[in-house]
Tab-separated table of C-alpha atoms and ligand atoms in Angstrom:
chain	number	residue	atom	x	y	z
A	13	MET	CA	0.000	0.000	0.000
A	14	ASP	CA	1.148	3.538	-0.788
A	15	LEU	CA	2.325	5.210	2.449
A	16	LYS	CA	0.428	8.362	1.498
A	17	GLU	CA	-2.874	6.486	1.796
A	18	LEU	CA	-2.113	5.706	5.456
A	19	ILE	CA	-2.153	9.413	6.321
A	20	ILE	CA	-5.335	10.555	8.070
A	21	ARG	CA	-6.167	13.846	6.337
A	22	GLU	CA	-8.245	15.132	9.270
A	23	LYS	CA	-5.254	14.730	11.615
A	24	LEU	CA	-2.562	16.426	9.536
A	25	PRO	CA	-0.081	18.545	11.492
A	26	ARG	CA	-0.893	22.177	10.615
A	27	HIS	CA	2.759	23.140	10.830
A	28	ILE	CA	5.795	20.943	10.157
A	29	ALA	CA	9.294	22.265	10.856
A	30	ILE	CA	12.423	20.562	9.543
A	31	ILE	CA	16.081	20.698	10.542
A	32	MET	CA	17.680	19.653	7.256
A	33	ASP	CA	20.868	17.935	8.391
A	34	GLY	CA	23.509	15.635	6.934
A	35	ASN	CA	24.386	17.363	3.653
A	36	GLY	CA	28.097	17.455	4.498
A	37	ARG	CA	28.259	13.790	5.527
A	38	TRP	CA	26.289	12.756	2.445
A	39	ALA	CA	28.845	14.475	0.215
A	40	THR	CA	32.039	13.442	2.015
A	41	SER	CA	30.934	9.794	2.161
A	42	ARG	CA	30.881	10.004	-1.648
A	43	GLY	CA	34.326	11.614	-1.767
A	44	ASN	CA	32.874	14.997	-2.719
A	45	MET	CA	33.071	18.521	-1.331
A	46	ARG	CA	30.446	19.418	1.304
A	47	VAL	CA	28.799	21.865	-1.060
A	48	PHE	CA	27.821	18.942	-3.294
A	49	GLY	CA	25.608	17.784	-0.433
A	50	HIS	CA	23.955	21.194	-0.171
A	51	GLN	CA	23.354	21.204	-3.940
A	52	ASN	CA	21.665	17.812	-3.744
A	53	GLY	CA	19.676	18.977	-0.732
A	54	VAL	CA	17.793	21.378	-2.995
A	55	GLU	CA	16.003	18.441	-4.677
A	56	SER	CA	14.916	17.230	-1.227
A	57	VAL	CA	13.551	20.713	-0.510
A	58	ARG	CA	11.610	20.586	-3.798
A	59	GLN	CA	10.132	17.161	-3.043
A	60	THR	CA	9.237	18.039	0.545
A	61	VAL	CA	7.527	21.300	-0.422
A	62	GLU	CA	5.577	19.502	-3.137
A	63	ALA	CA	4.532	16.662	-0.810
A	64	ALA	CA	3.470	19.025	1.987
A	65	GLY	CA	1.475	21.152	-0.461
A	66	GLU	CA	-0.250	18.131	-2.019
A	67	LEU	CA	-1.260	16.832	1.407
A	68	GLY	CA	-2.681	20.187	2.503
A	69	VAL	CA	-0.200	20.996	5.275
A	70	GLU	CA	-0.650	24.707	6.103
A	71	TYR	CA	2.892	25.662	7.183
A	72	LEU	CA	6.311	24.188	6.439
A	73	THR	CA	9.372	25.774	8.041
A	74	LEU	CA	12.825	24.792	6.787
A	75	TYR	CA	15.978	25.586	8.763
A	76	ALA	CA	18.233	26.588	5.877
A	77	PHE	CA	20.940	28.603	7.655
A	78	SER	CA	21.508	29.126	11.368
A	79	THR	CA	23.145	32.038	13.153
A	80	GLU	CA	25.947	29.581	14.028
A	81	ASN	CA	26.419	28.613	10.352
A	82	TRP	CA	28.132	32.000	9.789
A	83	ASN	CA	31.121	30.424	11.591
A	84	ARG	CA	31.643	27.836	8.844
A	85	PRO	CA	34.572	28.297	6.429
A	86	ARG	CA	34.033	31.347	4.240
A	87	SER	CA	34.013	29.211	1.075
A	88	GLU	CA	31.124	27.099	2.394
A	89	VAL	CA	29.127	30.130	3.550
A	90	ASP	CA	29.602	31.769	0.124
A	91	ALA	CA	28.608	28.558	-1.646
A	92	LEU	CA	25.482	28.231	0.505
A	93	MET	CA	24.472	31.845	-0.137
A	94	GLY	CA	25.012	31.371	-3.891
A	95	LEU	CA	22.935	28.209	-3.774
A	96	MET	CA	20.184	30.029	-1.925
A	97	VAL	CA	20.003	32.776	-4.573
A	98	ASN	CA	19.908	30.247	-7.425
A	99	ALA	CA	17.385	27.974	-5.726
A	100	ILE	CA	15.032	30.875	-4.964
A	101	GLN	CA	15.446	32.237	-8.499
A	102	ASP	CA	14.854	28.850	-10.141
A	103	GLU	CA	11.956	27.816	-7.922
A	104	THR	CA	9.888	30.998	-7.538
A	105	GLU	CA	7.727	30.410	-10.629
A	106	ASN	CA	7.160	26.793	-9.644
A	107	LEU	CA	6.221	27.788	-6.082
A	108	HIS	CA	3.801	30.347	-7.480
A	109	LYS	CA	2.171	27.809	-9.837
A	110	ASN	CA	1.681	25.536	-6.856
A	111	ASN	CA	0.006	28.347	-4.877
A	112	VAL	CA	2.833	28.370	-2.293
A	113	ARG	CA	3.335	31.550	-0.251
A	114	LEU	CA	6.948	32.154	0.726
A	115	SER	CA	8.154	33.976	3.827
A	116	ALA	CA	11.338	34.083	5.881
A	117	ILE	CA	12.368	34.325	9.525
A	118	GLY	CA	15.768	35.267	10.929
A	119	GLU	CA	18.203	38.165	10.967
A	120	LEU	CA	17.674	38.878	7.266
A	121	ASP	CA	19.687	42.123	7.459
A	122	ASP	CA	22.814	39.977	7.891
A	123	LEU	CA	22.331	38.264	4.510
A	124	PRO	CA	24.283	39.412	1.451
A	125	GLU	CA	22.312	41.963	-0.555
A	126	ASN	CA	21.724	39.673	-3.547
A	127	VAL	CA	20.193	36.986	-1.285
A	128	ARG	CA	18.009	39.559	0.467
A	129	LYS	CA	16.782	41.025	-2.817
A	130	GLN	CA	16.068	37.651	-4.427
A	131	LEU	CA	14.266	36.494	-1.319
A	132	GLN	CA	12.192	39.677	-1.048
A	133	SER	CA	11.183	39.508	-4.686
A	134	ALA	CA	10.046	35.860	-4.270
A	135	ILE	CA	8.152	36.798	-1.075
A	136	ASP	CA	6.398	39.661	-2.885
A	137	TYR	CA	5.673	37.543	-5.973
A	138	THR	CA	3.969	34.794	-3.970
A	139	ALA	CA	2.323	37.042	-1.352
A	140	GLN	CA	-1.251	36.517	-2.544
A	141	ASN	CA	-1.047	32.709	-2.721
A	142	THR	CA	-3.363	30.741	-0.488
A	143	GLY	CA	-1.849	27.229	-0.389
A	144	LEU	CA	1.152	26.017	1.625
A	145	ASN	CA	3.008	28.678	3.635
A	146	LEU	CA	6.692	27.953	3.138
A	147	VAL	CA	8.836	29.614	5.809
A	148	ILE	CA	12.602	29.659	5.292
A	149	ALA	CA	14.682	30.190	8.437
A	150	LEU	CA	17.793	32.083	7.361
A	151	SER	CA	20.431	33.459	9.703
A	152	TYR	CA	18.015	32.305	12.379
A	153	SER	CA	18.402	30.941	15.873
A	154	GLY	CA	15.919	30.589	18.704
A	155	ARG	CA	18.086	32.416	21.232
A	156	TRP	CA	18.651	35.302	18.797
A	157	GLU	CA	14.887	35.533	18.231
A	158	ILE	CA	14.005	35.545	21.950
A	159	THR	CA	16.785	38.030	22.752
A	160	SER	CA	15.588	40.350	19.961
A	161	ALA	CA	12.034	40.110	21.285
A	162	ILE	CA	13.192	41.071	24.787
A	163	LYS	CA	15.181	44.036	23.429
A	164	LYS	CA	12.106	45.303	21.541
A	165	ILE	CA	9.930	44.872	24.636
A	166	VAL	CA	12.419	46.869	26.741
A	167	GLU	CA	12.468	49.632	24.080
A	168	ASP	CA	8.662	49.775	24.092
A	169	VAL	CA	8.535	49.915	27.899
A	170	LYS	CA	11.191	52.667	27.967
A	171	SER	CA	9.408	54.742	25.340
A	172	GLY	CA	6.149	54.430	27.229
A	173	ASN	CA	4.389	52.402	24.501
A	174	LEU	CA	4.113	49.335	26.694
A	175	ASP	CA	3.097	48.874	30.321
A	176	ALA	CA	5.565	46.420	31.946
A	177	GLU	CA	2.661	44.999	33.993
A	178	THR	CA	1.130	43.571	30.806
A	179	ILE	CA	4.155	41.412	29.906
A	180	ASN	CA	3.227	37.738	29.777
A	181	SER	CA	3.917	34.831	27.437
A	182	CYS	CA	1.113	35.853	25.032
A	183	LEU	CA	2.599	39.328	24.733
A	184	LEU	CA	6.142	38.007	24.253
A	185	GLU	CA	4.872	35.850	21.391
A	186	THR	CA	3.742	38.938	19.517
A	187	TYR	CA	7.382	40.095	19.423
A	188	LEU	CA	8.654	36.873	17.821
A	189	ASN	CA	9.342	36.473	14.081
A	190	THR	CA	6.670	33.792	13.986
A	191	TYR	CA	3.888	35.954	15.446
A	192	THR	CA	1.385	35.080	12.711
A	193	ILE	CA	2.373	31.408	12.444
A	194	PRO	CA	1.005	28.594	14.655
A	195	ASP	CA	3.602	26.617	16.620
A	196	PRO	CA	4.923	23.531	14.793
A	197	GLU	CA	3.107	20.345	15.719
A	198	LEU	CA	5.832	18.165	14.245
A	199	LEU	CA	9.603	18.737	14.093
A	200	ILE	CA	11.660	16.496	11.828
A	201	ARG	CA	15.436	16.325	12.058
A	202	THR	CA	17.361	14.264	9.546
A	203	SER	CA	20.789	12.580	9.738
A	204	GLY	CA	20.360	10.751	13.052
A	205	GLU	CA	21.200	13.728	15.284
A	206	ARG	CA	18.802	14.148	18.205
A	207	ARG	CA	19.110	17.791	19.088
A	208	ILE	CA	17.112	20.987	18.661
A	209	SER	CA	20.273	23.019	17.906
A	210	ASN	CA	18.854	26.436	18.771
A	211	PHE	CA	15.880	26.120	16.409
A	212	MET	CA	12.480	27.642	17.324
A	213	LEU	CA	13.169	27.253	21.045
A	214	TRP	CA	10.003	29.050	22.114
A	215	GLN	CA	7.715	27.529	19.488
A	216	LEU	CA	8.763	23.894	20.036
A	217	ALA	CA	7.490	23.777	23.633
A	218	TYR	CA	4.814	21.145	22.841
A	219	THR	CA	6.016	19.938	19.447
A	220	GLU	CA	6.352	16.231	18.673
A	221	LEU	CA	9.966	15.438	17.748
A	222	TYR	CA	10.818	12.974	14.986
A	223	PHE	CA	14.394	11.929	14.266
A	224	THR	CA	15.340	9.950	11.186
A	225	PRO	CA	18.740	8.567	10.146
A	226	VAL	CA	18.074	9.582	6.534
A	227	LEU	CA	20.569	12.237	5.394
A	228	TRP	CA	18.874	15.353	3.995
A	229	PRO	CA	19.931	14.862	0.325
A	230	ASP	CA	18.265	11.412	0.460
A	231	PHE	CA	15.030	12.731	2.017
A	232	ARG	CA	12.062	12.080	-0.274
A	233	LYS	CA	8.262	12.319	-0.153
A	234	LYS	CA	7.970	8.885	1.440
A	235	ASP	CA	10.178	10.037	4.333
A	236	LEU	CA	7.807	12.925	4.999
A	237	TYR	CA	4.841	10.539	4.883
A	238	GLU	CA	6.575	8.226	7.388
A	239	ALA	CA	7.141	11.125	9.792
A	240	ILE	CA	3.499	12.220	9.552
A	241	ILE	CA	2.216	8.670	10.088
A	242	ASP	CA	4.433	8.363	13.174
A	243	PHE	CA	3.099	11.723	14.443
A	244	GLN	CA	-0.507	10.608	13.933
A	245	ARG	CA	0.056	7.548	16.131
A	246	ARG	CA	1.152	9.671	19.089
A	247	ASP	CA	-0.914	10.650	22.073
A	248	ARG	CA	-0.604	14.423	22.535
A	249	ARG	CA	-1.543	15.643	26.015
A	250	PHE	CA	-0.080	19.187	26.360
A	251	GLY	CA	0.624	18.533	30.067
A	252	ARG	CA	-2.956	17.404	30.742
A	253	VAL	CA	-4.546	14.016	31.358
A	254	LYS	CA	-5.758	12.091	28.329
A	255	GLU	CA	-9.469	13.038	28.532
A	256	GLN	CA	-8.753	16.770	28.912
A	257	ALA	CA	-6.206	16.682	26.092
A	258	LYS	CA	-8.817	15.184	23.725
A	259	ALA	CA	-11.095	18.146	24.453
A	260	VAL	CA	-8.202	20.571	23.784
A	261	THR	CA	-7.471	19.058	20.362
A	262	VAL	CA	-11.157	18.988	19.423
A	263	ASN	CA	-11.697	22.599	20.546
A	264	ASN	CA	-8.680	23.835	18.615
B	26	LIG	C1	22.935	20.952	7.158
B	26	LIG	O1	23.827	19.973	6.714
B	26	LIG	C2	22.414	21.772	6.048
B	26	LIG	C3	22.574	23.109	5.890
B	26	LIG	C4	23.353	23.922	6.845
B	26	LIG	C5	22.065	23.848	4.730
B	26	LIG	C6	20.749	23.417	4.156
B	26	LIG	C7	20.582	24.115	2.871
B	26	LIG	C8	20.058	23.585	1.753
B	26	LIG	C9	19.517	22.226	1.632
B	26	LIG	C10	20.116	24.463	0.540
B	26	LIG	C11	18.848	24.886	-0.057
B	26	LIG	C12	17.809	25.418	0.852
B	26	LIG	C13	16.773	26.182	0.435
B	26	LIG	C14	15.687	26.460	1.386
B	26	LIG	C15	16.663	26.734	-0.926
B	26	LIG	P1	25.317	19.975	7.293
B	26	LIG	O2	26.165	20.752	6.362
B	26	LIG	O3	25.298	20.450	8.705
B	26	LIG	O4	25.664	18.442	7.214
B	26	LIG	P2	26.653	17.634	8.193
B	26	LIG	O5	26.000	17.642	9.549
B	26	LIG	O6	26.675	16.272	7.585
B	26	LIG	O7	27.969	18.331	8.165
């Protein structure tokens, strides 16, 4: 039986986030430069976006470049940025045809100008689309995001635009990059690593974690289906007892 048919459409995760890992190992195990792994990872991105869109997933967030990735050798950073520009350029029309709406989270001001421009033009071009929301995390880290939120809150308190008494977790959320996006219900990390690595630290509070040994350049539609099927077999309680948790999921 096709794995896709085992997916219960009524129980799809609204938001799937992915830490795409293992590009370097995939390439070096083949005697190639690490960048070869990143290049092949673009096909996995294409397949995953297509599969998520076909299923009717609402949000897909891909961790494409972390704040820490700036510390990689200059040649790899440059190659990744070049790849990003080309991938966005090549894929924008295809994303648009598939009704995908692109957005980005992260410290985008730190990106080279050509990446920023290409990204902004793809975001603008797909802004009216109503299908899958594809969120690319670029120069992003969870600690950076929370720290930035706190700085903005302090500025607003100092300038008198915000009453410190009103600060709570709901308010803090409105200062995050992901303000308009629901928290991920499922996080997938490839390559066998079992870490969050500074990704969406606030948003992953109740997220189901799924780790697969598959290296990112090998990740295909069937791997996404497997992760979703695994997610659908889990019992999500959000810190409550089973009966209460059922009511929470139904009411949401
Ligand atoms: C992690 O593998 C992967 C990355 C840091 C980059 C991911 C980027 C792409 C797949 C390029 C295209 C993306 C988009 C959204 C157009 P790694 O290098 O850490 O692998 P390793 O752990 O084996 O060294």
